[in-house]
Amino acid sequence: MENLIALLVVAPLLGAAVLLCGGRRLDAVGHWIGTVLAAASFVIGAILFADMLGKGAEEREMTQHLFSWVPVEGFQADVAFQLDQLSMTFVLLISGVGSLIHVYSIGYMEHDERRRRFFGYLNLFLAAMLLLVLADNYLLLYVGWEGVGLASYLLIGFWQHKPSAATAAKKAFLVNRVGDMGLSIAIMLMFAWFGTFAFGPVLEATGETSEGKLTAIGLMLLLAACGKSAQVPLQSWLGDAMEGPTPVSALIHAATMVTAGVYLIVRSGAIFNGAPDAQLAVTVVGAVTLLFGAIVGCAKDDIKKALAGSTMSQIGYMILAAGLGPIGYVFAIMHLVTHGFFKAGLFLGAGSVMHGMNDEVDMRKYGGLRKYMPVTFVTFGLGYLAIIGFPGLSGFFSKDKIIEAAFAKGGTEGWILGGVALLGAAITAYYMTRVMLMTFFGEERWRHAPTPSPAEPSVEPAAETHGEHAEPHPHESPSSMTIPMIVLAFGSVFAGAFFGIGDRFIHWLEPVTGHAHGHPPVSALTVTLSTVAVMVIGVGLAYAQYGRRPVPVVAPRGSLLTRAARRDLLQDDFNHVVLVRGGEHLTRSLVYVDHTLVDGVVNGTAASMGGLSGRLRRLQNGFARSYAVSMFGGAAVLIAATLLMRAV
Amino acid sequence: MNPVNYLYLAALLFTIGASGVLIRRNAIVVFMCVELMLNACNLALVAFSRMHGNLDGQIIAFFTMVVAAAEVVVGLAIIVSLFRSRHSASVDDASLMKL
């Protein structure tokens, strides 16, 4: 059984190699090769899962040592896989959702002449992501980590003929580099202090390591997680990443890759358990991002960017839970899985809407689409109910547990974190209801002649400009697109109850992550009721604003906060002013120092030497007799000196 | 006779030669003064040889004479060609080796 683990990674890797090297001959069948190999990975995952279920909880961990990568005295890097319950969860999520999105892409990318390449990239992503979660040491994890970054870059910039897409890809890559630096420093610290970077020895060694060291490693890991999972302050790339094709947004920038940070933190739980300061930093980052993403999500008119804000916010929940320690790890992963279902479903729904609307992304030009796209409406609606935490659906179980755990943190911190999480739940309900109402309900605003408004480009500079002013004819998408949406909708509805009832998920993950039951200061029932209450308030508020009143086609000016949120709460402006301008000033002053100080010393030496030799040159007057004088003078001095020395 | 007197004479001759080299412009005279200095050295060497009772100084004096003979050949040739090219035997006129 152990030998199957490598196949999980090899299958999609083979697909990527075949598709990317195969050339045009494979254009006709490329998408099938990609889909079959992704599905093969899922089937192998399912077989291993069945095998794992047959064993006792403590014997479920499997390892496979493939080969020694860098066998050097004192530095052992192996290509070895470790499949435990945590990895298994990710393997099923990644290959399952990944396969569904491959199927969806067959329909979505049908008219794209570079479809084969797209599937090659998708397979490359799957291979890298599976490598990331299956690695048994941090160095191999880092390989996967960079691999998903590369795949993300390639896929965001897939429509590279659009300058906005090319820029967005570069931005994502650069911001991710900052986080990756954190991970590489963390690995170096581990090697310096523990002499190894395999999970087992490192996590065991945390027991006898000082808190300061653990905090340093923890903070570096947090930086890595911030970059990959789009958390404040490295969140600015995720909104722009929506330039990529929608299946990519669903798979990479919603369901799987952006959750790699959560995986990293939960996997390194032992390090964070020994470093309360690092844990506090994790919870703060999670809580801030949770609100940040939610606020951005409220203001966006671009359906994908609204969902991107929501992704950021939901990952904020996961990071928050992961920062709570053993009371939160399980719930972080549980929310990650349910979020994988409903957010992928929501994105696929958004893609289906765009597919039927001539690739229009502005929700103000949607409206009343439920009649034209019934399947999309129902699946999107179920995903919507799941994400706002409607009782009984997935999001309700996972988010409620996180809010409970946040309160259970105890003390003032617990109240603040719990309050933030509750507030986030209300805002989630608000912005998702807004998306829902603007897209599927209300009057059919797309019927009006779409007048290009002068105010809009300044608000949404990245909005797609198509030049097509023909009235769209909304229609339901082909079955290759609707079937994955239906499957994901099933997941959105039932996954939470399946995991949550009877603490199934807790028992499943407990041997890996450990679990402690938190005791919130108020009863669990109160927390649940208040979660539902704030959800109802959020929905009601959105209904009052967008359901009862017609939605203007041209975005109103809005309050200061709305305008800031439309510009991603000024994150790009902040980066521009602080980092770009700051960097420019720094380099300029360094150039100044270089010119005046360094060059001054060098040039000054040269100039003074030149001046001195210019003066010395005058001694060469060409008169033989004056040379003779200097010779006699020199000889006289030498003789005098010799005599003087003898006298002394 | 006290050999020290020869040393005094050698010093005197050397000084006269040196002053001639420094003061006179005519290349022939300068050249003769150089010879005077060489011979002053020879005299000093022979005097020292006598004072110390060995032959080292005398041998070196012979060497000096051989070298001086060679030097005369080369030096006179230079002076003659110099005079031919610029119709003057003044050492100050041959001041091309400068910037």
XYZ file of C-alpha atoms in Angstrom:
747
model
C 0.000 0.000 0.000
C 2.804 2.395 0.890
C 4.131 2.162 -2.640
C 0.995 3.771 -3.991
C 1.721 7.093 -2.293
C 4.244 8.225 -4.868
C 1.746 7.489 -7.629
C -0.492 10.211 -6.227
C 2.130 12.758 -7.223
C 3.478 10.960 -10.258
C 0.139 10.649 -12.092
C -0.540 14.386 -12.499
C 3.172 15.059 -12.962
C 3.179 12.642 -15.857
C 0.134 14.414 -17.243
C 1.898 17.764 -17.027
C 4.994 16.393 -18.738
C 3.033 14.739 -21.537
C 0.771 17.717 -22.132
C 3.457 20.372 -21.998
C 5.999 18.468 -24.078
C 3.547 16.737 -26.396
C 2.954 19.650 -28.693
C -0.004 20.295 -30.986
C -0.543 16.610 -31.763
C -2.232 16.298 -28.383
C -4.530 19.301 -28.800
C -7.494 17.079 -29.581
C -7.134 14.746 -26.591
C -5.064 16.845 -24.173
C -7.966 17.739 -21.902
C -8.952 14.085 -21.581
C -5.396 13.041 -20.664
C -5.257 15.741 -18.009
C -8.653 14.865 -16.579
C -8.035 11.117 -16.519
C -4.708 11.491 -14.741
C -6.214 13.866 -12.188
C -9.001 11.390 -11.614
C -6.425 8.588 -11.364
C -4.794 10.488 -8.555
C -8.156 10.759 -6.808
C -8.848 7.055 -7.244
C -5.462 6.145 -5.764
C -6.215 8.563 -2.927
C -9.550 6.861 -2.360
C -7.923 3.400 -2.304
C -5.377 4.573 0.235
C -8.166 6.175 2.236
C -10.119 2.938 2.334
C -6.976 1.139 3.404
C -6.356 3.719 6.104
C -9.882 3.401 7.449
C -9.294 -0.307 7.928
C -6.471 0.334 10.410
C -6.517 1.498 13.989
C -6.202 5.211 14.648
C -2.587 4.974 15.786
C -1.331 2.819 12.901
C -2.688 4.902 10.079
C 0.453 6.814 9.284
C 2.209 5.477 6.196
C 5.583 6.490 4.870
C 7.343 5.849 1.619
C 11.024 6.547 1.169
C 11.621 7.144 -2.518
C 15.294 8.106 -2.731
C 17.945 10.155 -1.017
C 17.997 13.539 -2.602
C 21.111 15.074 -1.103
C 23.010 12.366 0.792
C 25.794 14.360 2.396
C 27.434 13.804 5.759
C 25.490 15.857 8.260
C 22.857 16.959 5.760
C 20.274 14.390 4.802
C 17.585 15.453 2.357
C 15.242 12.691 1.299
C 12.445 12.457 -1.167
C 10.099 10.667 1.173
C 6.369 10.806 1.613
C 4.291 10.676 4.723
C 0.615 9.955 4.511
C -1.261 10.478 7.746
C -4.809 11.561 8.435
C -3.995 15.246 7.859
C -2.293 14.576 4.516
C -5.085 12.187 3.575
C -7.690 14.883 4.107
C -5.767 17.212 1.834
C -5.095 14.527 -0.769
C -8.800 13.781 -1.084
C -9.738 17.454 -1.167
C -7.074 18.395 -3.702
C -7.487 15.485 -6.063
C -11.277 15.386 -5.643
C -11.983 19.077 -6.181
C -9.135 19.117 -8.683
C -10.709 16.361 -10.781
C -14.094 18.085 -10.709
C -12.517 21.300 -11.870
C -10.712 19.462 -14.652
C -14.086 18.238 -15.837
C -15.534 21.724 -15.557
C -12.619 23.189 -17.503
C -13.331 20.914 -20.438
C -16.496 22.907 -20.992
C -15.271 26.267 -19.780
C -12.116 26.344 -21.892
C -13.705 24.743 -24.931
C -13.150 27.713 -27.200
C -9.635 28.445 -26.021
C -7.027 27.278 -28.501
C -4.468 26.805 -25.741
C -6.645 24.386 -23.799
C -4.034 21.591 -23.825
C -1.515 23.864 -22.184
C -4.107 24.897 -19.601
C -4.638 21.276 -18.610
C -0.893 20.765 -18.471
C -0.600 23.615 -15.994
C -3.536 22.306 -13.966
C -1.848 18.902 -13.729
C 1.406 20.547 -12.758
C -0.443 22.336 -10.004
C -2.021 19.129 -8.725
C 1.366 17.388 -8.656
C 3.022 20.247 -6.786
C 0.174 20.616 -4.313
C 0.109 16.880 -3.583
C 3.874 16.946 -3.134
C 3.420 19.803 -0.673
C 0.991 17.905 1.535
C 2.677 14.502 1.194
C 6.268 15.556 1.902
C 7.724 14.176 5.100
C 10.209 16.995 5.533
C 10.173 20.745 5.227
C 12.618 20.836 2.321
C 10.444 18.673 0.097
C 7.434 20.653 1.268
C 9.299 23.719 0.077
C 9.676 22.146 -3.366
C 5.926 21.663 -3.557
C 5.397 25.131 -2.106
C 7.407 26.700 -4.912
C 5.782 24.383 -7.437
C 2.280 25.585 -6.588
C 3.570 29.158 -6.729
C 4.862 28.529 -10.227
C 1.630 26.866 -11.339
C -0.350 29.723 -9.839
C 1.788 32.233 -11.722
C 1.385 30.386 -15.003
C -2.366 30.063 -14.592
C -3.095 33.610 -13.419
C -1.225 34.823 -16.456
C -2.771 32.214 -18.718
C -4.392 34.885 -20.862
C -1.060 36.618 -21.132
C -2.182 38.685 -24.103
C -4.095 40.793 -21.578
C -1.627 43.130 -19.864
C -3.732 43.070 -16.706
C -3.377 39.285 -16.481
C 0.365 39.400 -17.063
C 0.733 42.071 -14.384
C -1.465 40.175 -11.947
C 0.640 37.038 -12.439
C 3.821 38.949 -11.766
C 2.302 40.569 -8.714
C 1.217 37.234 -7.297
C 4.640 35.772 -7.924
C 6.482 38.661 -6.317
C 4.280 38.877 -3.234
C 4.572 35.129 -2.827
C 8.351 35.433 -2.913
C 8.227 37.522 0.250
C 6.409 34.739 2.018
C 8.659 32.066 0.543
C 11.622 33.875 2.018
C 10.015 33.321 5.431
C 9.698 29.597 4.778
C 13.292 29.259 3.599
C 14.563 31.139 6.646
C 12.441 28.903 8.877
C 13.949 25.801 7.263
C 17.470 27.188 7.686
C 16.760 27.938 11.346
C 15.467 24.406 11.830
C 18.602 22.971 10.292
C 20.816 25.241 12.356
C 19.103 24.458 15.651
C 17.834 20.899 15.217
C 20.240 19.619 12.559
C 17.368 18.250 10.484
C 14.198 19.337 8.766
C 12.194 16.138 8.678
C 8.796 16.560 10.344
C 9.258 13.808 12.909
C 12.581 14.857 14.470
C 11.844 18.578 14.254
C 8.478 18.352 15.905
C 9.840 16.021 18.586
C 12.766 18.330 19.270
C 10.434 21.234 20.044
C 9.980 19.862 23.562
C 13.498 20.764 24.691
C 13.959 23.941 22.663
C 13.811 27.394 24.112
C 10.693 29.446 23.540
C 12.649 32.182 21.774
C 13.868 29.828 19.065
C 10.419 28.380 18.553
C 8.947 31.866 18.339
C 11.483 32.821 15.660
C 10.692 29.744 13.584
C 6.978 30.208 14.182
C 6.991 33.820 13.007
C 8.902 32.882 9.858
C 6.391 30.111 9.163
C 3.611 32.635 9.724
C 5.205 34.943 7.149
C 5.246 32.043 4.699
C 1.612 31.283 5.438
C 0.686 34.955 4.976
C 2.203 34.999 1.514
C 0.649 31.805 0.242
C -2.706 32.218 1.936
C -3.134 35.924 1.132
C -3.249 37.109 4.715
C -2.579 40.675 5.856
C -0.018 42.130 5.114
C 0.748 39.998 2.038
C -2.832 39.802 0.811
C -2.744 42.180 -2.111
C -2.177 39.595 -4.825
C -5.329 37.520 -4.384
C -7.788 40.063 -5.769
C -5.735 40.570 -8.906
C -5.252 36.815 -9.252
C -8.867 36.705 -10.414
C -7.533 37.697 -13.822
C -6.912 34.010 -14.399
C -9.558 31.705 -15.868
C -12.367 31.004 -13.408
C -11.572 27.291 -12.883
C -8.155 28.421 -11.719
C -9.701 30.841 -9.261
C -11.880 28.023 -8.003
C -9.155 25.407 -7.632
C -6.042 27.354 -6.754
C -7.209 30.660 -5.370
C -10.118 29.357 -3.345
C -10.088 25.655 -2.569
C -6.531 24.403 -2.361
C -3.365 26.428 -2.840
C -4.341 29.371 -0.688
C -5.016 26.952 2.143
C -1.397 25.741 2.069
C -0.592 28.295 4.777
C -3.172 26.716 7.070
C -1.679 23.297 6.367
C 1.779 24.600 7.192
C 0.680 26.031 10.519
C -1.336 22.980 11.527
C 1.476 20.653 10.430
C 3.933 22.665 12.505
C 1.515 22.688 15.430
C 4.169 21.470 17.871
C 6.318 24.512 17.110
C 3.445 26.920 17.662
C 2.299 25.117 20.810
C 5.670 25.948 22.343
C 5.579 29.573 21.258
C 2.556 31.455 22.621
C 3.769 34.745 21.141
C 3.881 33.290 17.646
C 0.431 31.817 18.231
C -0.892 35.189 19.252
C 0.571 36.690 16.083
C -1.182 33.988 14.058
C -4.546 34.714 15.653
C -4.098 38.457 15.158
C -3.243 37.987 11.482
C -6.245 35.699 11.084
C -8.634 38.065 12.836
C -7.434 41.135 10.930
C -7.630 39.372 7.571
C -11.034 37.980 8.425
C -12.464 41.484 8.720
C -10.294 42.926 5.963
C -11.368 40.401 3.354
C -14.995 40.641 4.402
C -15.039 44.434 4.075
C -13.380 44.276 0.661
C -15.886 41.629 -0.382
C -18.759 43.982 0.484
C -17.686 46.702 -1.895
C -16.593 44.852 -5.007
C -18.861 44.874 -8.039
C -16.747 42.302 -9.868
C -18.297 38.968 -8.891
C -14.953 37.162 -8.810
C -13.277 39.857 -6.757
C -16.147 39.814 -4.286
C -15.604 36.077 -3.942
C -11.841 36.643 -3.652
C -12.444 38.979 -0.715
C -14.607 36.282 0.783
C -11.863 33.676 0.285
C -9.399 35.906 2.065
C -11.842 36.309 4.925
C -12.619 32.591 5.204
C -8.928 31.718 5.234
C -8.632 34.334 7.945
C -11.042 32.163 9.947
C -8.848 29.115 9.358
C -5.646 30.922 10.308
C -7.396 32.276 13.393
C -8.438 28.761 14.357
C -4.958 27.397 13.654
C -3.521 30.070 15.927
C -5.721 28.960 18.800
C -3.627 25.829 19.273
C -5.002 22.349 19.956
C -8.510 23.683 20.522
C -8.552 25.014 16.968
C -6.421 22.853 14.653
C -9.141 20.365 13.853
C -11.683 23.085 13.167
C -9.253 24.979 10.961
C -8.902 21.902 8.769
C -12.602 21.168 8.927
C -13.461 24.664 7.767
C -10.770 24.327 5.120
C -12.442 21.242 3.694
C -15.996 22.579 3.789
C -14.749 25.891 2.404
C -13.042 23.932 -0.358
C -16.427 22.579 -1.349
C -18.590 25.651 -1.149
C -16.092 28.213 -2.358
C -15.069 26.073 -5.332
C -18.779 25.643 -6.045
C -19.361 29.384 -5.781
C -16.503 30.155 -8.131
C -17.658 27.571 -10.628
C -21.121 29.140 -10.394
C -19.603 32.547 -11.034
C -17.748 31.092 -14.004
C -20.970 29.600 -15.301
C -22.685 32.995 -14.998
C -19.810 34.683 -16.831
C -19.929 31.961 -19.471
C -23.552 32.792 -20.153
C -23.073 36.560 -19.980
C -20.301 37.153 -22.544
C -17.647 37.123 -19.828
C -19.193 40.110 -18.085
C -17.993 40.230 -14.470
C -19.732 43.355 -13.216
C -22.599 42.263 -10.999
C -24.356 45.553 -11.616
C -24.953 44.323 -15.145
C -26.439 41.019 -13.987
C -29.779 40.587 -12.300
C -32.684 38.188 -12.544
C -30.562 35.350 -13.859
C -32.284 32.626 -11.835
C -34.804 32.036 -14.604
C -32.136 31.544 -17.232
C -29.646 29.471 -15.299
C -31.608 27.259 -12.937
C -28.852 24.748 -12.203
C -26.284 27.444 -11.615
C -28.789 29.290 -9.428
C -29.542 26.284 -7.243
C -25.922 25.159 -6.845
C -24.699 28.704 -6.242
C -27.565 29.201 -3.823
C -26.604 26.098 -1.840
C -22.993 27.258 -1.738
C -24.252 30.643 -0.585
C -26.297 29.132 2.226
C -23.279 27.030 3.206
C -20.860 29.941 3.406
C -23.137 32.204 5.431
C -23.556 29.355 7.901
C -27.208 28.536 7.357
C -28.071 25.964 10.037
C -27.521 22.429 8.844
C -25.203 23.229 5.957
C -21.432 22.846 5.865
C -20.388 26.346 6.820
C -22.645 26.321 9.833
C -20.823 23.420 11.459
C -17.285 24.478 10.699
C -17.567 28.223 11.245
C -19.588 27.852 14.393
C -16.881 25.622 15.860
C -14.210 28.188 15.049
C -16.195 30.983 16.701
C -16.722 28.756 19.729
C -13.008 27.938 19.882
C -12.139 31.641 19.579
C -14.292 32.427 22.610
C -12.739 29.462 24.387
C -9.289 31.003 24.060
C -10.214 32.668 27.341
C -9.667 36.057 28.866
C -9.885 39.344 27.010
C -8.226 37.808 23.966
C -10.981 35.228 23.735
C -13.689 37.859 23.870
C -11.971 40.026 21.234
C -11.242 37.140 18.861
C -14.686 35.661 19.339
C -16.285 39.049 18.776
C -14.285 39.597 15.601
C -15.219 36.147 14.350
C -18.910 36.849 15.063
C -18.712 40.216 13.332
C -17.046 38.491 10.395
C -19.939 36.043 10.222
C -22.384 38.945 9.992
C -20.378 40.635 7.228
C -20.048 37.311 5.408
C -23.812 36.976 5.382
C -24.085 40.560 4.143
C -21.719 40.404 1.205
C -22.762 36.963 0.068
C -26.425 37.990 0.127
C -25.421 41.047 -1.886
C -23.711 38.869 -4.502
C -26.687 36.537 -4.594
C -29.278 39.308 -4.947
C -27.345 41.302 -7.510
C -26.726 38.257 -9.676
C -29.830 36.158 -9.566
C -32.602 38.438 -8.369
C -33.970 41.871 -9.162
C -34.562 43.390 -12.544
C -32.648 42.208 -15.571
C -30.153 45.022 -15.813
C -28.277 43.451 -18.672
C -31.258 44.171 -20.905
C -30.514 47.888 -20.797
C -28.105 48.957 -23.432
C -24.791 48.603 -21.617
C -23.555 52.161 -21.634
C -19.889 52.478 -20.875
C -19.843 54.627 -17.786
C -16.965 57.024 -17.283
C -16.957 56.518 -13.526
C -16.498 52.783 -13.669
C -12.986 52.335 -15.034
C -11.575 54.410 -12.207
C -13.343 52.207 -9.693
C -12.466 48.861 -11.268
C -9.397 49.389 -13.386
C -8.970 45.649 -13.838
C -12.507 45.056 -15.079
C -12.606 43.279 -18.363
C -13.228 45.488 -21.319
C -14.585 43.581 -24.189
C -15.896 46.092 -26.588
C -18.860 43.793 -27.122
C -21.893 45.886 -26.650
C -24.290 43.260 -27.842
C -26.966 42.290 -25.360
C -25.999 38.985 -23.737
C -28.183 35.924 -24.029
C -27.889 34.186 -20.684
C -28.126 30.433 -20.976
C -27.380 27.411 -18.847
C -23.880 25.996 -19.178
C -23.122 22.569 -20.703
C -23.315 19.512 -18.498
C -19.527 19.209 -18.214
C -19.776 22.432 -16.234
C -22.972 21.829 -14.300
C -22.120 18.326 -13.070
C -19.055 19.444 -11.061
C -21.170 22.257 -9.665
C -23.831 19.794 -8.557
C -21.258 17.511 -6.923
C -19.690 20.434 -5.091
C -23.122 21.612 -4.006
C -23.686 18.184 -2.436
C -20.419 18.650 -0.580
C -21.455 22.121 0.501
C -24.669 20.800 1.933
C -23.641 17.576 3.592
C -19.903 17.726 4.350
C -20.344 19.820 7.490
C -22.994 17.607 8.990
C -21.010 14.502 8.056
C -17.893 15.850 9.755
C -19.519 17.653 12.631
C -22.156 15.297 13.949
C -20.662 12.818 16.390
C -17.291 14.626 16.272
C -16.259 12.381 13.421
C -13.683 14.779 12.058
C -12.172 15.359 15.490
C -11.621 11.634 16.036
C -10.160 11.370 12.553
C -7.566 14.117 12.926
C -6.868 13.894 16.648
C -3.934 11.434 16.379
C -2.065 13.885 14.149
C -2.907 17.342 15.354
C -3.999 16.594 18.876
C -7.198 18.063 20.181
C -8.293 19.797 23.340
C -11.857 20.653 24.064
C -12.230 24.362 24.536
C -14.560 25.726 27.143
C -16.103 28.981 26.011
C -17.154 31.374 28.753
C -20.701 31.174 27.478
C -22.467 27.982 26.587
C -21.968 26.494 23.144
C -25.667 26.905 22.470
C -25.460 30.642 23.098
C -22.565 30.924 20.640
C -24.486 28.982 18.016
C -27.618 31.065 18.507
C -25.720 34.311 18.296
C -23.943 33.105 15.143
C -27.295 32.430 13.566
C -28.617 35.748 14.836
C -25.794 37.816 13.336
C -26.147 35.842 10.114
C -29.834 36.808 9.961
C -28.933 40.442 10.660
C -26.373 40.421 7.839
C -28.794 38.880 5.388
C -31.539 41.307 6.405
C -29.284 44.305 5.986
C -28.233 43.195 2.525
C -31.839 42.486 1.581
C -32.890 45.947 2.692
C -30.160 47.492 0.547
C -30.110 45.316 -2.547
C -33.329 43.304 -2.498
C -35.972 45.965 -1.785
C -34.408 48.727 -3.829
C -33.279 48.462 -7.445
C -29.534 48.150 -7.902
C -28.081 51.077 -9.871
C -26.182 50.010 -12.973
C -23.539 52.631 -12.367
C -21.937 52.268 -8.975
C -22.857 55.177 -6.678
C -19.999 57.150 -5.242
C -20.427 55.556 -1.850
C -19.036 56.450 1.521
C -15.355 56.870 2.269
C -15.152 53.286 3.533
C -16.887 51.927 0.433
C -14.515 53.758 -1.850
C -11.527 52.559 0.141
C -12.853 48.998 0.087
C -13.326 49.163 -3.669
C -9.642 49.925 -3.871
C -8.951 46.862 -1.686
C -8.821 49.042 1.436
C -5.915 50.942 -0.120
C -3.606 47.957 0.152
C -1.999 48.658 -3.219
C -1.707 52.349 -2.389
C -0.104 51.422 0.906
C 2.342 49.107 -0.823
C 3.037 51.768 -3.400
C 3.680 54.520 -0.908
C 5.586 52.500 1.659
C 7.388 49.882 -0.385
C 7.694 51.237 -3.916
C 8.246 54.865 -3.008
C 10.207 53.901 0.071
C 12.363 51.629 -2.027
C 12.891 54.364 -4.564
C 13.951 56.786 -1.850
C 16.238 54.205 -0.347
C 17.918 53.423 -3.644
C 18.169 57.083 -4.496
C 19.863 57.904 -1.223
C 22.133 54.897 -1.632
C 23.098 56.097 -5.094
C 23.761 59.530 -3.611
C 25.992 58.028 -0.925
C 27.714 55.956 -3.589
C 28.327 58.978 -5.750
C 29.503 61.311 -3.038
C 31.156 59.081 -0.462
C 32.453 55.971 -2.209
C 33.172 57.605 -5.524
C 34.470 60.641 -3.639
C 37.093 58.581 -1.832
C 38.151 56.753 -4.976
C 38.122 59.750 -7.281
C 39.690 61.952 -4.603
C 42.602 59.548 -4.212
C 43.103 59.452 -7.944
C 42.864 63.243 -8.283
C 45.298 63.940 -5.442
C 47.751 61.420 -6.881
C 47.409 63.098 -10.267
C 48.005 66.532 -8.797
C 50.995 65.353 -6.808
C 52.601 63.650 -9.786
C 51.899 66.725 -11.902
C 54.000 68.696 -9.443
C 56.679 66.041 -9.218
C 56.888 66.057 -12.997
C 58.336 69.519 -12.944
C 61.513 68.060 -11.511
C 62.131 66.493 -14.917
C 63.324 69.687 -16.548
C 65.631 67.980 -19.054
C 68.820 69.724 -17.878
C 71.474 67.097 -17.335
C 73.271 69.260 -14.811
C 70.274 69.589 -12.534
C 69.996 65.808 -12.546
C 73.632 65.692 -11.647
C 72.989 68.037 -8.717
C 70.316 65.770 -7.399
C 72.633 62.795 -7.808
C 75.398 64.523 -5.902
C 72.971 65.726 -3.317
C 71.624 62.201 -2.877
C 75.101 60.741 -2.647
C 76.085 63.379 -0.116
C 73.012 62.612 1.989
C 73.765 58.889 1.855
C 77.364 59.386 2.904
C 76.385 61.765 5.645
C 73.816 59.275 6.900
C 76.329 56.435 6.823
C 78.863 58.470 8.746
C 76.239 59.557 11.220
C 75.181 55.956 11.812
C 78.813 54.927 12.385
C 79.335 57.777 14.783
C 76.319 56.692 16.739
C 105.259 60.704 3.230
C 101.998 60.310 5.093
C 99.498 58.582 2.791
C 96.699 60.641 4.294
C 97.965 63.592 2.229
C 97.102 61.612 -0.907
C 93.601 61.302 0.397
C 93.391 65.034 0.854
C 94.615 65.471 -2.719
C 92.045 62.902 -3.939
C 89.256 64.726 -2.122
C 90.410 68.016 -3.617
C 90.551 66.575 -7.137
C 87.121 64.986 -6.673
C 85.629 68.250 -5.500
C 87.145 70.125 -8.441
C 85.786 67.456 -10.808
C 82.339 67.510 -9.245
C 82.111 71.290 -9.319
C 83.186 71.212 -12.947
C 80.448 68.723 -13.804
C 77.858 70.877 -12.078
C 79.013 74.249 -13.249
C 80.441 73.943 -16.746
C 78.239 73.772 -19.857
C 80.667 72.522 -22.410
C 80.214 68.795 -22.793
C 83.938 68.211 -23.347
C 84.840 70.020 -20.146
C 82.146 68.175 -18.213
C 83.495 64.976 -19.604
C 87.032 65.855 -18.534
C 85.742 66.664 -15.063
C 84.119 63.252 -14.885
C 87.498 61.764 -15.726
C 89.057 63.899 -13.022
C 86.560 62.473 -10.493
C 87.327 58.939 -11.637
C 91.037 59.541 -11.233
C 90.469 61.095 -7.823
C 88.774 57.853 -6.876
C 91.653 55.867 -8.260
C 94.100 57.912 -6.219
C 92.028 57.363 -3.103
C 91.832 53.625 -3.771
C 95.574 53.323 -4.237
C 96.188 55.424 -1.115
C 93.905 53.169 0.931
C 95.635 50.164 -0.523
C 98.937 51.520 0.711
C 97.524 52.417 4.117
C 96.007 48.997 4.733
C 98.902 47.102 3.221
C 96.941 44.953 0.785
C 96.398 45.035 -2.964
C 92.589 45.198 -3.133
C 92.481 48.918 -3.791
C 95.073 48.723 -6.526
C 93.136 45.957 -8.301
C 89.960 48.005 -8.181
C 91.922 50.976 -9.529
C 92.871 48.901 -12.564
C 89.245 47.989 -13.080
C 88.294 51.629 -12.872
C 90.846 52.501 -15.506
C 89.474 49.848 -17.881
C 85.913 51.025 -17.316
C 87.012 54.663 -17.733
C 88.674 53.824 -21.041
C 85.478 52.210 -22.269
C 83.501 55.157 -20.977
C 85.697 57.583 -22.844
C 85.033 55.749 -26.078
C 81.274 55.770 -25.639
C 81.126 59.251 -24.115
C 83.225 60.908 -26.803
C 81.156 59.208 -29.508
C 77.975 60.599 -27.933
C 79.452 64.055 -27.673
C 80.644 64.013 -31.280
C 77.250 62.901 -32.618
C 75.544 65.451 -30.392
C 77.759 68.183 -31.749
C 77.076 67.078 -35.278
C 73.339 67.117 -34.896
C 72.962 70.448 -33.133
C 76.202 72.284 -33.740
C 76.784 72.883 -30.087
C 78.565 71.087 -27.323
C 76.487 72.670 -24.520
C 74.914 70.115 -22.208
C 72.010 72.489 -21.530
C 70.999 72.420 -25.149
C 70.456 68.686 -25.040
C 67.327 69.022 -22.900
C 64.823 67.047 -24.921
C 64.157 64.431 -22.215
C 61.412 66.311 -20.499
C 57.748 66.962 -20.835
